[in-house]
Coordinates of C-alpha atoms in Angstrom, one line a residue:
X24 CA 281.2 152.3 189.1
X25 CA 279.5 150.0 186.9
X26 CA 278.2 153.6 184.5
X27 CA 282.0 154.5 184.5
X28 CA 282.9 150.7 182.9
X29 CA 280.1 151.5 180.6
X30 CA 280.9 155.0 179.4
X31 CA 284.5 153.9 179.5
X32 CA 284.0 151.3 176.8
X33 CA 281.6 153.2 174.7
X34 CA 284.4 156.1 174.9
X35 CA 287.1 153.3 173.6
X36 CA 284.6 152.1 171.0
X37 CA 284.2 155.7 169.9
X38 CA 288.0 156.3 169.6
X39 CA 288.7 153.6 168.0
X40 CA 285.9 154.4 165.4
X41 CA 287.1 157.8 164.8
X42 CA 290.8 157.3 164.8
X43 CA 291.3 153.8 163.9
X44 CA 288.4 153.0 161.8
X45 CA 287.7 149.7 163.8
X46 CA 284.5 148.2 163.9
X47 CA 283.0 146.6 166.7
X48 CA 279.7 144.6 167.0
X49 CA 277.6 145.3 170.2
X50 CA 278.2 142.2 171.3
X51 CA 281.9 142.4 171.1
X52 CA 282.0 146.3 173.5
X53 CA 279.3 144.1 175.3
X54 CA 281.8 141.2 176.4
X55 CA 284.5 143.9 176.7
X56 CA 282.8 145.5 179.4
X57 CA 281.6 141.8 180.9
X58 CA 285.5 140.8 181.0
X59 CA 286.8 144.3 182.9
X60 CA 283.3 143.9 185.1
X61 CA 284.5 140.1 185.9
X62 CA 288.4 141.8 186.7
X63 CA 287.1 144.7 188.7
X64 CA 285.2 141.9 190.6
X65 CA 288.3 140.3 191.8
X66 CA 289.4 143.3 193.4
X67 CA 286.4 143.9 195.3
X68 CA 286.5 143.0 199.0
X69 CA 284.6 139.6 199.3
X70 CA 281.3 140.7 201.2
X71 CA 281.1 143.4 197.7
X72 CA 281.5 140.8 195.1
X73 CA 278.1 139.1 194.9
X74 CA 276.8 143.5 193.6
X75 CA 279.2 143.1 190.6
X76 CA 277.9 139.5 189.7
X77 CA 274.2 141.8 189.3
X78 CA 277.0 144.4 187.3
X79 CA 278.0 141.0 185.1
X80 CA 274.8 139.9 184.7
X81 CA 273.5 141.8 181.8
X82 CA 276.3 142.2 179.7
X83 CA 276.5 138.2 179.8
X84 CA 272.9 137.6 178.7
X85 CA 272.9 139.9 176.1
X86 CA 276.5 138.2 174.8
X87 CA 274.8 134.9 175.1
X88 CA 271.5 135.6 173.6
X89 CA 273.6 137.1 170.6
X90 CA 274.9 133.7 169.6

């Protein structure tokens, strides 16, 4: 699930170079895909939540180490 959120975004990012010339820095697709990780965690039955903290996990520390 977490590759899906990742190809997802890098698909959006893609798009939105080709069609809307927008420009995003890694770190912004990076916190992108931290926020919809930290959403599709809510959904998650409790006992499954702690996996998609590991999912969070490295989009965060690459977001925080970029600052």
């Amino acid at each position: 699930t977490f590759a899906a959120l990742c190809y997802w975004h890098l698909w959006k990012h893609w798009n939105s170079v080709v069609f809307r010339e927008e420009f995003y820095t890694h770190r912004q697709v990076f916190l992108l895909m931290h926020n919809d990780a930290k959403l599709w965690r809510s959904r998650l039955p409790k006992k499954d939540r702690e996996v998609a903290d590991v999912w969070c996990q490295p989009c965060y520390l690459y977001v925080i180490s970029k600052l």
